[in-house]
């Protein structure tokens, strides 16, 4: 099989574009021209393997073109979103407990003196659109490998899923798309089978729905891992061997990375079969077992560096590993599922369950022995050089020879950003006498409704580390975050939470701050502190200036939020081009910003759940309720748009969370739940039915300038907590200078009673009418009805 | 070549069948019952005793499942009561992870095996037209990107 040459040195612009399109390379005109220039200087034509390698390395997936781009905004030029916002915040915060940020496959922070925790969140949107079971499953398997790729053992799987509305009739679906219900069932099954079969608990996550995801569902998969601090190693030397471990290589997932930068079209479902990956969790489990033995069998790991094969396959993994030294690979050595693969296909295949270890020659025999014992394939396929060149062989033929300096010198692109005017016009909505029906509607709405159908399919107990679980309280309500106790001989725990609300996407800056605030307050509710966050973007096409502008605003909010909350960003992921073309019209997803937070709790015995515990105790609301109903569920169930998207008062939010942690540590709190979708009313309902108890609230005491009861009940203002307090005096002392008030108490009687703000006769409190008066059982039934599948 | 089929003893303990039935009803189709069967195509010269052992110890759960097997055939004639039978399997070249694991499991039991392919059959009861069966196959049971299906009417 002689390498094929591709004629580009004499091609004109149009031909260059055609070459890129036909080969599914996703390279732009500017990039093709840079490649052309390189080969003109070399005086030869590129081979197919070389061109593929460049396309993979320069793809959005691998080098984050947009985040490194020059961006022209109405307020001047920005040189790289990474440098200007994301990395900058982390650099400025300069936390000693951050061990590796934005460098490896996963972010790594200190856990205790011996151990570190690693976390990574990935997106797997396009593959899931085509094959939900395989796409979501391999997304999960892929992010496990990201964490394994720093030498950590996965101890938690988390995921965030976004689909179109479940009740859309089949006839209204754009051609070539699957029904949201099929996508959801398939994705959940894929995540379930991968996590459960590998023995990794899936104990945290979320599902949300919006019209905008019909043509383009989103799947975020995240993993937390733990490792001994001294086993983190990255010390490859020239002469070290390249060891490929795990699954065999087939034609699966070819062009997955470059495909991710293409808009989905009606025909995508039929033409991009190569882009689908098939998962095999059992294979990955064996790889993990071998890897952990190779890591722990001696004082130092048997490998000198490690990474996983994800997007771009061997080309990305090995290209990155050999960046500083140079590398040669003999592609014919790679074990194949079946014969007949072209060398370039072997090189870029995204076949799953494969990892790359760099092994010093003296450890070769012992590491091969380990993987042999685990019944896991391990093959030496090449070695590191010292001439900074990437050289590929297939049998006797040299199929590629590229200089690393060229391969990693991606032409900088320029993007244009425009600010979209933010509409905050208040809709017209008459006041009502009672709001029980609105509350029920919100509880039924799929974003808020119980996800027990999903949760119960996942094994969240395996490994026996899960302390605080997805459903909490004797009557089971939705938890804030997940708490893990990773070590048997220590009470110290890890707290993992998420924040996202794409209904706020009209105002991307506030949306991002809200997501950060939500992730942090969920974490704080359980007792998490010293929190690090991960930024995960899913956006439409950045070549649209308004979409790009929204991305800039979101990054700005990441910087402000990280600085304001004193919480470093440690890892991230961007999936752009989430668009879908139907009948020539492009539909983009709502900007979706998922913030994942990982905190520490010194003693898991002090962790707090959200269910009400004790009749008679007082309920406090901490935080101010503002006129912020833009993107709220209250507006949504009343079919209204407009309004102000919630913002964050950073200084006050930070102080609130710090004080709350002090109160948790001083054991002043019995239960705590944050106010998010659906506002105060939903929070109160959830706490009540989780504990099987009731609650009375008087709206008069709520810290707010608002007069309208519906706004107080359903505003989604950030940084608010509903807290069941045991020691009122001490709690009030802790909270002083912050907006807070005692607004009600826990009752034995299982009913939620909320009194109006003003009564006609201020002296007769009893005469106050109830704006909400519902049986807890009824509220719970509403909450559970939607997903009784 | 051996073909093994594993079915559920009663539709009440066939979770996939129950789920798929609900999804077919969601499409507005008059489905009475769906029974599923895991099918294993095993390329091996194993003896009948070995295959019996493989069924008992590896492939079927004796509490809720039944099994049947035939030699030198390409399809199983089962589910006599159903009006339609749809078989779904991966397209050639698409990794069959279950097949690979089954092969390893059989080898651990001491069988010599060349290859294992797996498929899933759904026997569907109900007054359904051929068009509706195609709709079920494409919208619910098979992903045409990676899987192929065929169907027969009883």
Coordinates of C-alpha atoms in Angstrom, one line a residue, chain A residues 130-132 170 178 181-182 185 252 268-273 276 278-280 282-283 286 337-338, chain B residues 19 22-23 26-27 90 93-97 100-101 104 137-146:
Chain A
X130 CA -26.4 10.3 15.2
X131 CA -26.4 7.3 17.6
X132 CA -27.6 8.2 21.1
X170 CA -43.0 13.1 15.0
X178 CA -34.4 11.5 15.9
X181 CA -37.5 10.9 23.6
X182 CA -35.5 8.3 21.6
X185 CA -33.7 7.0 26.2
X252 CA -15.0 3.6 13.7
X268 CA -25.8 13.8 8.2
X269 CA -27.6 10.8 9.6
X270 CA -26.9 8.7 6.5
X271 CA -23.5 9.9 5.3
X272 CA -21.4 10.2 8.4
X273 CA -21.4 6.5 9.4
X276 CA -20.0 6.8 15.0
X278 CA -18.9 1.8 19.3
X279 CA -18.1 1.4 23.0
X280 CA -16.9 -1.6 24.9
X282 CA -15.4 -4.3 29.5
X283 CA -12.3 -3.6 27.4
X286 CA -9.2 -4.2 31.7
X337 CA -10.2 -5.3 14.1
X338 CA -10.2 -6.3 10.4
Chain B
X19 CA -40.1 -0.7 27.0
X22 CA -44.5 1.6 25.1
X23 CA -42.5 3.3 22.5
X26 CA -46.2 6.3 21.5
X27 CA -46.2 6.1 17.8
X90 CA -24.9 -4.4 13.4
X93 CA -17.7 -3.7 9.9
X94 CA -19.4 -2.2 12.9
X95 CA -17.8 -3.5 16.1
X96 CA -20.0 -6.0 17.8
X97 CA -18.8 -5.6 21.4
X100 CA -16.5 -10.1 21.2
X101 CA -17.2 -10.6 24.9
X104 CA -14.1 -14.6 25.1
X137 CA -37.8 -0.8 12.7
X138 CA -36.4 2.6 11.7
X139 CA -37.9 4.8 14.4
X140 CA -37.5 2.6 17.4
X141 CA -35.5 -0.6 16.9
X142 CA -32.6 0.0 14.5
X143 CA -30.3 2.9 13.8
X144 CA -29.8 2.6 10.0
X145 CA -26.4 4.3 10.4
X146 CA -24.9 1.3 12.1

